[in-house]
PDB file of C-alpha atoms in Angstrom:
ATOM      1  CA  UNK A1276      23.832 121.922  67.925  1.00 65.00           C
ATOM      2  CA  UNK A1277      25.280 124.732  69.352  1.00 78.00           C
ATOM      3  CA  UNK A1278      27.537 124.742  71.892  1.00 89.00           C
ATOM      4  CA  UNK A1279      28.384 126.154  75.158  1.00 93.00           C
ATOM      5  CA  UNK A1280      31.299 126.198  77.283  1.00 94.00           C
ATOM      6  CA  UNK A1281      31.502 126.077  81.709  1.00 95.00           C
ATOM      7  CA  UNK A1282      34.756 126.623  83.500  1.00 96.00           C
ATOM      8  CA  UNK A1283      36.282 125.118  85.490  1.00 96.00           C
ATOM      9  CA  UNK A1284      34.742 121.598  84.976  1.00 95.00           C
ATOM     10  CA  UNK A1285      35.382 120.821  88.915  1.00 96.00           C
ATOM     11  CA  UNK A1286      36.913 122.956  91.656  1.00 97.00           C
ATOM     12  CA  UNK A1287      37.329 122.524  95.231  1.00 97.00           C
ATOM     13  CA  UNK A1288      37.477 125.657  97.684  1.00 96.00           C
ATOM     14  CA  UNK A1289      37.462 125.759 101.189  1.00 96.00           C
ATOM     15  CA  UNK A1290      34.984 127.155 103.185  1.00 97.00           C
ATOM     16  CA  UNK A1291      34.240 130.641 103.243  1.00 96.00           C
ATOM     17  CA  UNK A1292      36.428 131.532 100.167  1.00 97.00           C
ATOM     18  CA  UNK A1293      34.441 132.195  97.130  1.00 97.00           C
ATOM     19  CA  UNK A1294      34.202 130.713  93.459  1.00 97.00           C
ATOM     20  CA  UNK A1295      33.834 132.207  90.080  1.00 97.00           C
ATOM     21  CA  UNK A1296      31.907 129.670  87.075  1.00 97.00           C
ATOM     22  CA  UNK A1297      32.255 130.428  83.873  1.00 97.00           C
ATOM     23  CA  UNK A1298      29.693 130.128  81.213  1.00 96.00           C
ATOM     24  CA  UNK A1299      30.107 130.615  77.323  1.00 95.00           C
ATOM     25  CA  UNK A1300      28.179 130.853  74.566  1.00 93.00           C
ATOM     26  CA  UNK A1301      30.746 129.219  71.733  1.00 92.00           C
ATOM     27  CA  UNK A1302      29.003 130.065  68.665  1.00 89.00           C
ATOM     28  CA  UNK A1303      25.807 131.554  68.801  1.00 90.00           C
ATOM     29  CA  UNK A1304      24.276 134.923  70.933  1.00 90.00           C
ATOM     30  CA  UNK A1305      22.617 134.185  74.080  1.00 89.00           C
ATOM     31  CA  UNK A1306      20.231 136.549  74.725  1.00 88.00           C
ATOM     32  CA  UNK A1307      19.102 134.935  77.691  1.00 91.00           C
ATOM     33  CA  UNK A1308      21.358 132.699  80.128  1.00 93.00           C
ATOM     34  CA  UNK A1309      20.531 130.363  82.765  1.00 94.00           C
ATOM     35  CA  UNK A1310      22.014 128.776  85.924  1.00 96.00           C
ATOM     36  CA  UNK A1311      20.745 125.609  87.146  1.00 95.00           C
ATOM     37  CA  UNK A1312      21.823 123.396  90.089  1.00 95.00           C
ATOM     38  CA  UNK A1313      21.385 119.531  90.307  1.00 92.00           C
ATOM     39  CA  UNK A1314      22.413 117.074  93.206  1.00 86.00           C
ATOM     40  CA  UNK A1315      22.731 113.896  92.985  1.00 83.00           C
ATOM     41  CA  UNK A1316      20.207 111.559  91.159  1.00 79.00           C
ATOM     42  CA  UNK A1317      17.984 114.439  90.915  1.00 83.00           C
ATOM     43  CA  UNK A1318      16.732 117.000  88.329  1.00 88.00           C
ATOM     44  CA  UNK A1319      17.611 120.149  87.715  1.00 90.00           C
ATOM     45  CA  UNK A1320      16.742 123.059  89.706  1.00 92.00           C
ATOM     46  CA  UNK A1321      16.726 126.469  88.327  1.00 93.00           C
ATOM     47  CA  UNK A1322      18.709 129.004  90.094  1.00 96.00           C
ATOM     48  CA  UNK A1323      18.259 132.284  88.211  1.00 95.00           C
ATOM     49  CA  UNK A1324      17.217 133.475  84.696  1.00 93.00           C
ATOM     50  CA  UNK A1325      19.760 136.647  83.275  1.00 91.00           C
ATOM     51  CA  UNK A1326      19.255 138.967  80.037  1.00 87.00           C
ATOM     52  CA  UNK A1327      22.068 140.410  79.128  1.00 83.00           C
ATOM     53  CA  UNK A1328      23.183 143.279  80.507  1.00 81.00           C
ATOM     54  CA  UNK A1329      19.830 143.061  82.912  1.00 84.00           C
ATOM     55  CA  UNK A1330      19.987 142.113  86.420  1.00 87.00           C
ATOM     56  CA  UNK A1331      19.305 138.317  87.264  1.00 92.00           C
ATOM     57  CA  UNK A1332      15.896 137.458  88.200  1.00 93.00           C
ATOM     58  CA  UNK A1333      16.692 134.468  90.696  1.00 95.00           C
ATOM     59  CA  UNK A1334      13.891 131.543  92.043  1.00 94.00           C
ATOM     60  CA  UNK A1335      12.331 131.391  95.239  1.00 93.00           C
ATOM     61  CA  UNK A1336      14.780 130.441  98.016  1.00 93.00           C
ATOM     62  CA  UNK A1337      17.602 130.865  96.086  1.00 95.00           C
ATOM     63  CA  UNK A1338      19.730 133.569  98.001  1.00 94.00           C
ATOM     64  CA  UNK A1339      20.330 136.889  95.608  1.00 93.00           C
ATOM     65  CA  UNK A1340      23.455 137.545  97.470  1.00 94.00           C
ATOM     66  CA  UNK A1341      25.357 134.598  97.503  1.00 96.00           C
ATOM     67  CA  UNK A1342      24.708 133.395  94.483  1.00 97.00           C
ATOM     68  CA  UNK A1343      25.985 136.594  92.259  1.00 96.00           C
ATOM     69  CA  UNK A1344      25.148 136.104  88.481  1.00 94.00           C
ATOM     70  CA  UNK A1345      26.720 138.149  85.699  1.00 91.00           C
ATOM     71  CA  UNK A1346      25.826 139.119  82.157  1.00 89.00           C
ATOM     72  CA  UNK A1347      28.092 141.259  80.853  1.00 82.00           C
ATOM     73  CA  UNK A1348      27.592 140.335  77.034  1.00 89.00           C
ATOM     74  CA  UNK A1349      25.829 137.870  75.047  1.00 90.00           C
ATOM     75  CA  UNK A1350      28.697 135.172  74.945  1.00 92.00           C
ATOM     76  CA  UNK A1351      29.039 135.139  79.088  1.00 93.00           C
ATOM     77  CA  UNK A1352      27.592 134.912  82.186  1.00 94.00           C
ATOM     78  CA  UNK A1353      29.658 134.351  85.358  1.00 95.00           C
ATOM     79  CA  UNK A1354      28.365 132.565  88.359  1.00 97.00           C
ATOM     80  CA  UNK A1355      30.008 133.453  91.757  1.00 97.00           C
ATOM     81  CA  UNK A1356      29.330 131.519  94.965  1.00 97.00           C
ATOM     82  CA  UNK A1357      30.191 133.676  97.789  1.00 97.00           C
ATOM     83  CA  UNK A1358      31.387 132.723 100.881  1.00 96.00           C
ATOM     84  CA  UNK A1359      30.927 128.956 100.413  1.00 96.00           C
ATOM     85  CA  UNK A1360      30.185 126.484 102.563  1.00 96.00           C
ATOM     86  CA  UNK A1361      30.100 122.755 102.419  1.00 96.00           C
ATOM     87  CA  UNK A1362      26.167 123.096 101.700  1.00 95.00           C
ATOM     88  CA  UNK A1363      26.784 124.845  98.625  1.00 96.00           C
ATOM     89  CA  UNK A1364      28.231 121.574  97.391  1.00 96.00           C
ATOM     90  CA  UNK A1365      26.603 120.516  93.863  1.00 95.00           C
ATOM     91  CA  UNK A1366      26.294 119.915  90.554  1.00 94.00           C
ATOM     92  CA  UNK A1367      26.329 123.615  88.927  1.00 96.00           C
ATOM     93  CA  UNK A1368      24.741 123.971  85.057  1.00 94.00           C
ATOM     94  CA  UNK A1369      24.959 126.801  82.871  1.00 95.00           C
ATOM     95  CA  UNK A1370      22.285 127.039  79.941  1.00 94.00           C
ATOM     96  CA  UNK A1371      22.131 129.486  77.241  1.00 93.00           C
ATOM     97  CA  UNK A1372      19.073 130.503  74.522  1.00 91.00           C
ATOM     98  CA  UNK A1373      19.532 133.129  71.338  1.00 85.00           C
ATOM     99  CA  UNK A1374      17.415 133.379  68.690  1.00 77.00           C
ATOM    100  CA  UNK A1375      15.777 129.766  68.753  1.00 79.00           C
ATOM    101  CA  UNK A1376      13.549 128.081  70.907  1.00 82.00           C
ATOM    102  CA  UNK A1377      16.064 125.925  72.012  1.00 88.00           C
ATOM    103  CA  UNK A1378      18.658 125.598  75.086  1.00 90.00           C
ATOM    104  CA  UNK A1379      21.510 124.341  75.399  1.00 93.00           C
ATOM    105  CA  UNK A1380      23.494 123.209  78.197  1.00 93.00           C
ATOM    106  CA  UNK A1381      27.149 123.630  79.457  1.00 94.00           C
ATOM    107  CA  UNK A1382      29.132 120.156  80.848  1.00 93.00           C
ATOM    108  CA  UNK A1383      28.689 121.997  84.317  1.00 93.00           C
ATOM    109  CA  UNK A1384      30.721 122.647  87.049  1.00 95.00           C
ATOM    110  CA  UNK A1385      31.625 119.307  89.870  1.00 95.00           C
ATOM    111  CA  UNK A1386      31.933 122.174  93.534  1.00 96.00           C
ATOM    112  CA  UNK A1387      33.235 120.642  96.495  1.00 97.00           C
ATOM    113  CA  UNK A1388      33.499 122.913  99.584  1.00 97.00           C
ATOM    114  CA  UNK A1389      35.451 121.129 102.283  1.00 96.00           C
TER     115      UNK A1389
ATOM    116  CA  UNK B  77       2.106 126.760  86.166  1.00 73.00           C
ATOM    117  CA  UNK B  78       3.966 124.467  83.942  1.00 81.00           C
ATOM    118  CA  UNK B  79       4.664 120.883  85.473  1.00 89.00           C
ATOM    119  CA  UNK B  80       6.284 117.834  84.259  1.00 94.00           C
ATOM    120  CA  UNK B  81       6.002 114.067  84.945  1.00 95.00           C
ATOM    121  CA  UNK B  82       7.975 111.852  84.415  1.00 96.00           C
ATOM    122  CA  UNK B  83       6.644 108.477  86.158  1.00 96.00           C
ATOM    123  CA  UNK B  84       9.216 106.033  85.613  1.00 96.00           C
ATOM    124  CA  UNK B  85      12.459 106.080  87.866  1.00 95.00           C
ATOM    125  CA  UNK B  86      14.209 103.462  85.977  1.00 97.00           C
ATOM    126  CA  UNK B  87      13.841 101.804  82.330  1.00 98.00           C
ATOM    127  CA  UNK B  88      15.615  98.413  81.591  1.00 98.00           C
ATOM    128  CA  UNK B  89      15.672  97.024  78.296  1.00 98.00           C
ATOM    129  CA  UNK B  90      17.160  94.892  76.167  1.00 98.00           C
ATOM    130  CA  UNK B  91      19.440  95.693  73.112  1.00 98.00           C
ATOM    131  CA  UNK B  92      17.731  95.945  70.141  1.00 97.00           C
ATOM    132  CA  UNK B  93      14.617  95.890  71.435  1.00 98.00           C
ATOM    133  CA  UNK B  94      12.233  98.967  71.102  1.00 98.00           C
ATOM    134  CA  UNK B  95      12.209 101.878  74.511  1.00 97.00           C
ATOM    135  CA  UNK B  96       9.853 104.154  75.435  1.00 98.00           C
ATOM    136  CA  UNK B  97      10.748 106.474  77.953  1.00 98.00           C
ATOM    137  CA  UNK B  98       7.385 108.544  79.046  1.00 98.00           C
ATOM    138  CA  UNK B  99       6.445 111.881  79.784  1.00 98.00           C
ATOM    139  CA  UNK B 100       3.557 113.805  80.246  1.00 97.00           C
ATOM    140  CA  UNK B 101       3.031 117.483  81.025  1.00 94.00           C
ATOM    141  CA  UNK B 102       0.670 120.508  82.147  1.00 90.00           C
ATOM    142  CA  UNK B 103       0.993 124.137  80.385  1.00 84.00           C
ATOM    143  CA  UNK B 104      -1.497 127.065  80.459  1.00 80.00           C
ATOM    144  CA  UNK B 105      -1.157 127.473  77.175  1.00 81.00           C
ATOM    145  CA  UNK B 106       0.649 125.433  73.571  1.00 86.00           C
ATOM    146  CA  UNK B 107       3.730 123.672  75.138  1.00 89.00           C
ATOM    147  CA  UNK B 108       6.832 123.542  74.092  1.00 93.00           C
ATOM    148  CA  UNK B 109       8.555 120.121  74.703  1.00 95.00           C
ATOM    149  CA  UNK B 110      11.711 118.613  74.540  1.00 96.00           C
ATOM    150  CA  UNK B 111      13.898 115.926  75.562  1.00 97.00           C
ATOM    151  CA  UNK B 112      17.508 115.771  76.475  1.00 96.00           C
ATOM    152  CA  UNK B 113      19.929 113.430  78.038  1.00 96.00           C
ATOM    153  CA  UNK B 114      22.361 113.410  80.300  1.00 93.00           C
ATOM    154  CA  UNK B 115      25.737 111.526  80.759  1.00 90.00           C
ATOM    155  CA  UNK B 116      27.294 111.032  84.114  1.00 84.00           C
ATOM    156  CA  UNK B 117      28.951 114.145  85.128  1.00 78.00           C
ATOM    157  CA  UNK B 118      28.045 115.364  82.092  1.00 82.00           C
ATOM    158  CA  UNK B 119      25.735 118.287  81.622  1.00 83.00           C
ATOM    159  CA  UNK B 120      22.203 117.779  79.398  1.00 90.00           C
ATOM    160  CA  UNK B 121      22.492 116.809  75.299  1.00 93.00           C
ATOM    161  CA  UNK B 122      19.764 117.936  73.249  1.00 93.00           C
ATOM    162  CA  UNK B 123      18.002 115.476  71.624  1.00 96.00           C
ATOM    163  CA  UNK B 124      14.693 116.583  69.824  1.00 96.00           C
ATOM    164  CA  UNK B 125      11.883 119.233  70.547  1.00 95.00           C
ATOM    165  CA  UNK B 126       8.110 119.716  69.254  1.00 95.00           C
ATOM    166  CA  UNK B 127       7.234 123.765  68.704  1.00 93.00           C
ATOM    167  CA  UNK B 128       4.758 123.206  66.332  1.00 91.00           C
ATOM    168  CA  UNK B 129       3.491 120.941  63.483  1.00 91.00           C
ATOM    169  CA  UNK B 130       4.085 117.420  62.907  1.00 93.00           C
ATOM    170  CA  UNK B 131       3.097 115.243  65.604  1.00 94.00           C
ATOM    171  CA  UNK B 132       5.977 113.381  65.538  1.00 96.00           C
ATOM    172  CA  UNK B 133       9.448 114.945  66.078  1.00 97.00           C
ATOM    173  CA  UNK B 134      12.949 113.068  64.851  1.00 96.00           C
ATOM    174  CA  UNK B 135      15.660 114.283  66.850  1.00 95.00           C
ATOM    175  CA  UNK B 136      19.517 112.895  67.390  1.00 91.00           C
ATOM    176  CA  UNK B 137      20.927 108.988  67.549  1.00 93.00           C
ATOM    177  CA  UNK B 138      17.906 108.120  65.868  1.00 96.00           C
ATOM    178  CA  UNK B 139      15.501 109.029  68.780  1.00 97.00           C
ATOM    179  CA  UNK B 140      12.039 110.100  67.932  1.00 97.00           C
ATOM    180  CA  UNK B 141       8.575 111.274  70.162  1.00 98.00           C
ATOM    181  CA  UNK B 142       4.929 111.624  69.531  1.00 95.00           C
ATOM    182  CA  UNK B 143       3.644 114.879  70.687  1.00 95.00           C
ATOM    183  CA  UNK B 144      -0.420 113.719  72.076  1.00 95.00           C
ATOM    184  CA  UNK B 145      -2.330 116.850  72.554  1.00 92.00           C
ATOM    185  CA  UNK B 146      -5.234 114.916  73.902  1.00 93.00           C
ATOM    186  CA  UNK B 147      -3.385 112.727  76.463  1.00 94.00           C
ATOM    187  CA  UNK B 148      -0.824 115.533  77.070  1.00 94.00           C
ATOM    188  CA  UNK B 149       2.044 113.461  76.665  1.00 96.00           C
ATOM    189  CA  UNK B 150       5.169 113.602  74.401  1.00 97.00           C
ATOM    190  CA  UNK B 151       6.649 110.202  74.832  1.00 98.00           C
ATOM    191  CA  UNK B 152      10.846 109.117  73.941  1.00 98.00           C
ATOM    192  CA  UNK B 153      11.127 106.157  71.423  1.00 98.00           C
ATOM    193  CA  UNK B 154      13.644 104.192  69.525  1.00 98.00           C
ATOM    194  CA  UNK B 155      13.063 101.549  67.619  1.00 97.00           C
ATOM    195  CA  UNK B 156      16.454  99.506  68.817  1.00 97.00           C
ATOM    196  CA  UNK B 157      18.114 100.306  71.463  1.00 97.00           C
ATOM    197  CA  UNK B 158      21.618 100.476  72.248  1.00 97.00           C
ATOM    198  CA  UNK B 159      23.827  99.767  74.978  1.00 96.00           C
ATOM    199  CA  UNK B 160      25.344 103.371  74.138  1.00 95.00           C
ATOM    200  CA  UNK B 161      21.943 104.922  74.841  1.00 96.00           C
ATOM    201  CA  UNK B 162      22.131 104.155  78.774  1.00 96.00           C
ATOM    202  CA  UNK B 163      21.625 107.715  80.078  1.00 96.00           C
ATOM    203  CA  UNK B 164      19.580 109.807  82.330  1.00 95.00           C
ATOM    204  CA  UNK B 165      16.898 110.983  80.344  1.00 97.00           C
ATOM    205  CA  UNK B 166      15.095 114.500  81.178  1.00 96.00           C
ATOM    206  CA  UNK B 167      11.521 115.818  79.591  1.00 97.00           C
ATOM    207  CA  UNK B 168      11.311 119.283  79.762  1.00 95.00           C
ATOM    208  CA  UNK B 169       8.561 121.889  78.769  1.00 93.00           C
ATOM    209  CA  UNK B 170       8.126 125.403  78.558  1.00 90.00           C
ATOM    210  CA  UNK B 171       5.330 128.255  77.903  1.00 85.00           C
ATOM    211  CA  UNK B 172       6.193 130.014  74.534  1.00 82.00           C
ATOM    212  CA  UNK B 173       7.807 133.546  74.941  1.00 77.00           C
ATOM    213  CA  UNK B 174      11.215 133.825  77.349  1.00 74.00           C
ATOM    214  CA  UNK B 175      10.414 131.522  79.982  1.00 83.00           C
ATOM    215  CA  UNK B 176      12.769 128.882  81.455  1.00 86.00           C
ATOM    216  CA  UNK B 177      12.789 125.321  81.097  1.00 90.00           C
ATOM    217  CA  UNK B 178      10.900 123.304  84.026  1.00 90.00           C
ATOM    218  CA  UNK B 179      12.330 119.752  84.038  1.00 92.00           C
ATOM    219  CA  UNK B 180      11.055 116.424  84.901  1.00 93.00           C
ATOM    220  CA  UNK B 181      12.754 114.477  87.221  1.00 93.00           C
ATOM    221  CA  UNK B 182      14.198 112.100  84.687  1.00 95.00           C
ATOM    222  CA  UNK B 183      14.434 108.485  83.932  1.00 97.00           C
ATOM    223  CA  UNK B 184      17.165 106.555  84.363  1.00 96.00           C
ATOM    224  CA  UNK B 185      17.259 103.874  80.743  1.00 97.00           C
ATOM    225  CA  UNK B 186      19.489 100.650  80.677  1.00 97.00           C
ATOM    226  CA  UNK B 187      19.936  98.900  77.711  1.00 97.00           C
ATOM    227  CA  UNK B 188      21.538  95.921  78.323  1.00 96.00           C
ATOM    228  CA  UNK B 189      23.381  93.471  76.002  1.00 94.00           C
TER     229      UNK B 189
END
């Protein structure tokens, strides 16, 4: 399958600084990325659906400006958390489609705000 | 709006022995289904998905499921499990055209030797 990349696998920030994710598409286009977030022994919960080069369309209750989502080109999307705080703590997931139906999933991102 | 349900928490069973891991769903429209799994700390594998056609859909480590229009369901199987295949196991479906994946809250399989 194809495969996509998330860095860093784990960071810890203290609170109020802010934290860049990385997500790549390794071998294939992603026309469409998306961001997910899953605590613990729980699903996922989608965050925010981005087209490249479009602006991020983002879920209910999911806060626009602290949760800044990039996507520059069709290999990667960048997920900043701004200004975190020990709530933002989680499981972060990066998911990318191209020109199947199919989506596949980064390793995700282990965020600890102390 | 699409839903998923997954009703078992937790699936225990023994190696070698056939699993089933359910899932049933609700979609305006002709679903698109799939199943992947997830590793600790890991994020989700893709296993297998049904578009179209065949009723049943072979996907990866010998995992297969029955797409049921009727019963709206689109069950996991193996025929012998492994000790390898204890995972969290998510069903997720989707509306055709560029819509997201909504995921089911997953089932936790344990094969045990």
């Amino acid at each position: 399958g194809a495969v996509v990349s998330q860095h860093p696998s784990r960071v810890i920030c203290k609170s109020g600084t802010s934290v860049k994710i990385e997500c790549r598409s390794l071998d294939f286009q992603a026309t469409t990325m998306f961001w997910y977030r899953q605590f613990p022994k729980q699903s996922l919960m989608l965050m925010a659906t981005s087209n490249e080069g479009s602006k991020a369309t983002y879920e209910q209750g999911v806060e626009k400006d602290k949760f800044l989502i990039n996507h520059a080109s069709l290999t990667l999307s960048t997920l900043t958390v701004t200004s975190a705080h020990p709530e933002d703590s989680s499981f972060y997931i990066c998911s990318a489609r191209g020109g199947t139906d199919t989506q596949y999933f980064g390793p995700g991102t282990r965020l600890t705000v102390l | 709006a699409q839903s998923v349900a997954q009703p078992e928490d937790q699936v225990n069973v023994a190696e070698g022995n056939p699993l089933t891991v359910k899932c049933t769903y609700s979609v305006s429209g002709n679903p698109y289904l799939f199943w992947y799994v997830q590793y600790p700390n890991r994020g989700l594998q893709f296993l297998l998905k049904y578009i179209t056609g065949d009723n049943l859909v072979k996907g990866s480590y010998g995992f297969e499921a029955e797409f049921n229009k009727s019963q709206t369901s689109f069950h996991l199987k193996k025929p012998s499990a492994l000790v390898s295949d204890s995972a969290l196991y998510f069903c997720a479906v989707r509306d055709p055209g560029n819509t997201p994946l909504v995921f089911g809250k997953g089932t936790r399989l344990s094969v045990i030797a």
